Amino acid sequence: MSEQLHSQLSKLAHEIQQKSLDIKSTTEILRYFRNVCATDKESQIKLGDDGNNFHCVDLMCKLFDKLLERPASEENMVCLRVGCQFIGNLIVDNQSNQLKVHNKCFAHIRKLMLLGDGSLSRFCAMILYNIILSHPDVREDILKENDLLRAILIQEDEFSFGSYPTFMRIYWSILALRNICEKCPENQAIIAGLAKKDVAYSPVLEELGYTLHSEDGKGIKIAPLKRHTTE
């Protein structure tokens, strides 16, 4: 492992251990990992190697836990987005890393996709797409999570194709659904049998002070949660 790669992993491990997370420093470390995975296959392999003493995927799970515990803020969301981009680059054309991320980070990917952030949802859909593409046997794990499946479908139902980022968000969701259903009549039947009845309850959104809202079947929006107060 290169000295710089080792140094950045050490910094990330140190930041995660701190009681107060330096969000800007952590985001920059994740940007480094994201970029190096996209340009250097050897570094991608080494980062996913459990023998590097840092267990990078485990570190990311701990980091996601820590970030999800923090109050919602733009810099917090940026760090989560960059973290998901790093995970996405870590698993591209790397079946070993794909399985590690699925086995260790699936619950975190689910939580992130349900946060209601469009960019995060798109990055999570990209991760799911790449994992399912190489490992179709994991499709059942996604179908077991009804709220995750709804989150993928909501992206298609909620947004128009008016801009490139919106198009890409829907594009990755469609690809994820395609891989869930491809050559699998059972999953196709489940998807075909779905009907829009009501807005799904999301405890993750509620914790952040938001809820899903639908008006006259004209799509689903994220709205501030109206809390009942007692006098």
Short mmCIF file of C-alpha atoms in Angstrom, two decimals:
data_model
loop_
_atom_site.label_atom_id
_atom_site.label_comp_id
_atom_site.label_asym_id
_atom_site.label_seq_id
_atom_site.Cartn_x
_atom_site.Cartn_y
_atom_site.Cartn_z
CA MET A 1 0.00 0.00 0.00
CA SER A 2 1.31 3.45 -0.91
CA GLU A 3 2.41 5.76 1.87
CA GLN A 4 -0.24 8.35 0.99
CA LEU A 5 -3.03 5.77 0.90
CA HIS A 6 -1.93 4.42 4.28
CA SER A 7 -1.72 7.95 5.68
CA GLN A 8 -5.24 8.85 4.55
CA LEU A 9 -6.66 5.63 5.99
CA SER A 10 -4.95 6.41 9.30
CA LYS A 11 -6.48 9.90 9.27
CA LEU A 12 -9.95 8.53 8.57
CA ALA A 13 -9.66 5.98 11.38
CA HIS A 14 -8.48 8.75 13.71
CA GLU A 15 -11.35 11.08 12.78
CA ILE A 16 -13.95 8.37 13.35
CA GLN A 17 -12.57 7.69 16.82
CA GLN A 18 -12.90 11.32 17.86
CA LYS A 19 -15.89 12.38 19.92
CA SER A 20 -16.37 15.44 17.74
CA LEU A 21 -16.03 14.71 14.03
CA ASP A 22 -14.09 17.20 11.90
CA ILE A 23 -16.56 17.14 9.04
CA LYS A 24 -14.48 19.19 6.59
CA SER A 25 -11.34 17.12 7.10
CA THR A 26 -13.34 13.88 6.82
CA THR A 27 -14.98 15.03 3.59
CA GLU A 28 -11.60 15.83 2.05
CA ILE A 29 -10.29 12.38 2.99
CA LEU A 30 -13.32 10.80 1.32
CA ARG A 31 -12.78 12.92 -1.79
CA TYR A 32 -9.24 11.58 -1.97
CA PHE A 33 -10.47 7.98 -1.73
CA ARG A 34 -13.24 8.63 -4.25
CA ASN A 35 -10.80 10.04 -6.78
CA VAL A 36 -8.05 7.49 -6.27
CA CYS A 37 -10.51 4.59 -6.73
CA ALA A 38 -11.66 6.12 -10.01
CA THR A 39 -8.14 6.47 -11.40
CA ASP A 40 -6.07 3.67 -9.85
CA LYS A 41 -7.32 0.08 -9.92
CA GLU A 42 -4.55 -1.12 -7.61
CA SER A 43 -5.56 1.39 -4.93
CA GLN A 44 -9.19 0.32 -5.29
CA ILE A 45 -8.18 -3.28 -4.66
CA LYS A 46 -5.97 -2.39 -1.70
CA LEU A 47 -8.67 -0.26 -0.07
CA GLY A 48 -11.07 -3.19 -0.19
CA ASP A 49 -8.50 -5.65 1.13
CA ASP A 50 -9.32 -6.71 4.70
CA GLY A 51 -5.64 -7.47 5.16
CA ASN A 52 -4.69 -3.78 5.20
CA ASN A 53 -5.38 -3.60 8.97
CA PHE A 54 -7.86 -0.75 8.53
CA HIS A 55 -10.85 -2.65 7.09
CA CYS A 56 -11.95 0.29 4.98
CA VAL A 57 -15.53 -0.90 4.46
CA ASP A 58 -15.95 -1.31 8.22
CA LEU A 59 -14.60 2.20 8.72
CA MET A 60 -17.18 3.55 6.28
CA CYS A 61 -19.99 1.79 8.14
CA LYS A 62 -18.83 3.41 11.38
CA LEU A 63 -18.57 6.77 9.66
CA PHE A 64 -22.08 6.51 8.21
CA ASP A 65 -23.39 5.66 11.69
CA LYS A 66 -21.67 8.70 13.12
CA LEU A 67 -22.89 11.01 10.36
CA LEU A 68 -26.47 9.76 10.66
CA GLU A 69 -26.41 10.59 14.37
CA ARG A 70 -25.45 14.21 13.69
CA PRO A 71 -28.03 16.98 13.20
CA ALA A 72 -28.95 17.46 9.55
CA SER A 73 -26.85 20.14 7.84
CA GLU A 74 -25.59 20.83 4.34
CA GLU A 75 -21.96 20.01 5.20
CA ASN A 76 -23.14 16.77 6.77
CA MET A 77 -25.06 15.87 3.60
CA VAL A 78 -22.05 16.72 1.44
CA CYS A 79 -19.92 14.33 3.48
CA LEU A 80 -22.54 11.59 3.10
CA ARG A 81 -22.74 12.17 -0.65
CA VAL A 82 -18.98 12.03 -1.11
CA GLY A 83 -18.87 8.92 1.07
CA CYS A 84 -21.43 7.22 -1.17
CA GLN A 85 -19.49 8.28 -4.26
CA PHE A 86 -16.39 6.68 -2.75
CA ILE A 87 -18.30 3.45 -2.06
CA GLY A 88 -19.62 3.56 -5.62
CA ASN A 89 -16.10 3.85 -7.06
CA LEU A 90 -14.81 1.21 -4.66
CA ILE A 91 -17.11 -1.45 -6.12
CA VAL A 92 -16.96 -0.66 -9.86
CA ASP A 93 -15.81 -3.82 -11.68
CA ASN A 94 -14.72 -5.32 -8.35
CA GLN A 95 -16.90 -8.24 -7.31
CA SER A 96 -15.04 -8.82 -4.06
CA ASN A 97 -15.63 -5.24 -2.89
CA GLN A 98 -19.23 -5.42 -4.06
CA LEU A 99 -19.95 -8.36 -1.77
CA LYS A 100 -18.18 -6.69 1.15
CA VAL A 101 -20.25 -3.54 0.73
CA HIS A 102 -23.46 -5.53 0.40
CA ASN A 103 -22.75 -7.72 3.42
CA LYS A 104 -21.55 -4.90 5.67
CA CYS A 105 -23.18 -1.70 4.40
CA PHE A 106 -26.58 -2.75 3.07
CA ALA A 107 -28.42 -1.39 6.12
CA HIS A 108 -26.55 1.90 5.80
CA ILE A 109 -27.28 2.20 2.07
CA ARG A 110 -30.95 1.64 2.89
CA LYS A 111 -30.96 4.41 5.52
CA LEU A 112 -29.17 6.83 3.21
CA MET A 113 -31.56 6.18 0.35
CA LEU A 114 -34.51 6.91 2.64
CA LEU A 115 -33.16 10.26 3.85
CA GLY A 116 -34.95 12.05 1.03
CA ASP A 117 -31.86 13.64 -0.52
CA GLY A 118 -32.00 13.32 -4.31
CA SER A 119 -28.25 13.07 -4.84
CA LEU A 120 -27.82 10.52 -2.08
CA SER A 121 -30.66 8.43 -3.49
CA ARG A 122 -29.04 8.48 -6.93
CA PHE A 123 -25.65 7.43 -5.57
CA CYS A 124 -27.28 4.63 -3.56
CA ALA A 125 -29.17 3.45 -6.66
CA MET A 126 -25.86 3.33 -8.54
CA ILE A 127 -24.36 1.20 -5.76
CA LEU A 128 -27.32 -1.19 -5.81
CA TYR A 129 -27.20 -1.38 -9.61
CA ASN A 130 -23.54 -2.40 -9.68
CA ILE A 131 -23.92 -4.95 -6.89
CA ILE A 132 -26.99 -6.61 -8.39
CA LEU A 133 -25.43 -6.60 -11.87
CA SER A 134 -22.67 -8.94 -10.70
CA HIS A 135 -24.53 -10.69 -7.89
CA PRO A 136 -28.18 -11.24 -8.88
CA ASP A 137 -28.63 -13.50 -5.86
CA VAL A 138 -28.75 -10.44 -3.58
CA ARG A 139 -31.97 -9.18 -5.18
CA GLU A 140 -34.06 -10.89 -2.53
CA ASP A 141 -32.44 -8.74 0.16
CA ILE A 142 -33.75 -5.62 -1.57
CA LEU A 143 -37.23 -7.02 -2.12
CA LYS A 144 -37.45 -7.84 1.59
CA GLU A 145 -37.12 -4.12 2.32
CA ASN A 146 -40.41 -2.67 1.11
CA ASP A 147 -39.47 0.89 2.02
CA LEU A 148 -36.23 0.61 0.03
CA LEU A 149 -38.09 -0.66 -3.00
CA ARG A 150 -40.59 2.18 -2.62
CA ALA A 151 -37.71 4.66 -2.42
CA ILE A 152 -36.47 3.44 -5.80
CA LEU A 153 -39.97 3.67 -7.27
CA ILE A 154 -40.61 7.09 -5.71
CA GLN A 155 -37.71 8.55 -7.65
CA GLU A 156 -39.41 7.56 -10.88
CA ASP A 157 -42.82 8.78 -9.75
CA GLU A 158 -41.78 12.08 -8.25
CA PHE A 159 -39.44 13.74 -10.71
CA SER A 160 -39.73 14.92 -14.28
CA PHE A 161 -37.03 14.56 -16.93
CA GLY A 162 -36.44 18.31 -17.05
CA SER A 163 -32.75 18.27 -16.16
CA TYR A 164 -29.72 16.04 -16.56
CA PRO A 165 -29.20 15.39 -12.81
CA THR A 166 -32.86 14.43 -12.44
CA PHE A 167 -32.66 12.18 -15.48
CA MET A 168 -29.57 10.43 -14.11
CA ARG A 169 -31.26 9.89 -10.74
CA ILE A 170 -34.17 8.15 -12.43
CA TYR A 171 -31.85 6.35 -14.85
CA TRP A 172 -29.96 4.58 -12.08
CA SER A 173 -33.21 3.71 -10.30
CA ILE A 174 -34.56 2.10 -13.46
CA LEU A 175 -31.34 0.14 -13.93
CA ALA A 176 -31.50 -1.07 -10.34
CA LEU A 177 -35.09 -2.23 -10.86
CA ARG A 178 -34.11 -3.91 -14.13
CA ASN A 179 -31.42 -5.92 -12.40
CA ILE A 180 -33.84 -6.88 -9.64
CA CYS A 181 -36.28 -8.27 -12.21
CA GLU A 182 -34.04 -9.63 -14.95
CA LYS A 183 -34.56 -13.38 -15.51
CA CYS A 184 -36.51 -13.57 -12.27
CA PRO A 185 -40.27 -14.15 -12.82
CA GLU A 186 -40.92 -14.12 -9.07
CA ASN A 187 -39.53 -10.60 -8.67
CA GLN A 188 -41.26 -9.46 -11.85
CA ALA A 189 -44.56 -10.65 -10.39
CA ILE A 190 -43.92 -8.74 -7.16
CA ILE A 191 -43.19 -5.51 -9.03
CA ALA A 192 -46.16 -6.00 -11.36
CA GLY A 193 -48.44 -6.50 -8.37
CA LEU A 194 -47.48 -3.22 -6.71
CA ALA A 195 -50.09 -0.50 -6.63
CA LYS A 196 -49.86 3.02 -5.27
CA LYS A 197 -52.13 3.09 -2.24
CA ASP A 198 -50.67 5.62 0.14
CA VAL A 199 -47.46 7.32 1.15
CA ALA A 200 -45.06 5.02 2.98
CA TYR A 201 -44.11 5.82 6.55
CA SER A 202 -40.41 6.61 6.96
CA PRO A 203 -39.07 6.68 10.54
CA VAL A 204 -35.74 8.00 9.25
CA LEU A 205 -37.41 11.05 7.69
CA GLU A 206 -39.54 11.58 10.79
CA GLU A 207 -36.44 11.71 12.97
CA LEU A 208 -35.16 14.50 10.73
CA GLY A 209 -38.44 16.42 11.02
CA TYR A 210 -39.85 15.56 7.59
CA THR A 211 -42.56 13.37 6.11
CA LEU A 212 -43.70 12.19 2.68
CA HIS A 213 -46.80 13.95 1.38
CA SER A 214 -49.05 13.29 -1.62
CA GLU A 215 -51.76 15.53 -3.04
CA ASP A 216 -54.47 14.07 -5.28
CA GLY A 217 -52.10 11.51 -6.76
CA LYS A 218 -49.92 14.21 -8.31
CA GLY A 219 -46.67 12.78 -7.05
CA ILE A 220 -44.92 12.55 -3.72
CA LYS A 221 -43.12 15.39 -2.00
CA ILE A 222 -41.02 15.75 1.13
CA ALA A 223 -42.65 18.18 3.54
CA PRO A 224 -41.90 19.43 7.07
CA LEU A 225 -43.45 17.21 9.71
CA LYS A 226 -46.29 18.85 11.62
CA ARG A 227 -45.80 17.94 15.24
CA HIS A 228 -48.72 18.00 17.65
CA THR A 229 -48.12 20.02 20.78
CA THR A 230 -50.00 19.89 24.05
CA GLU A 231 -50.81 23.01 26.00
#
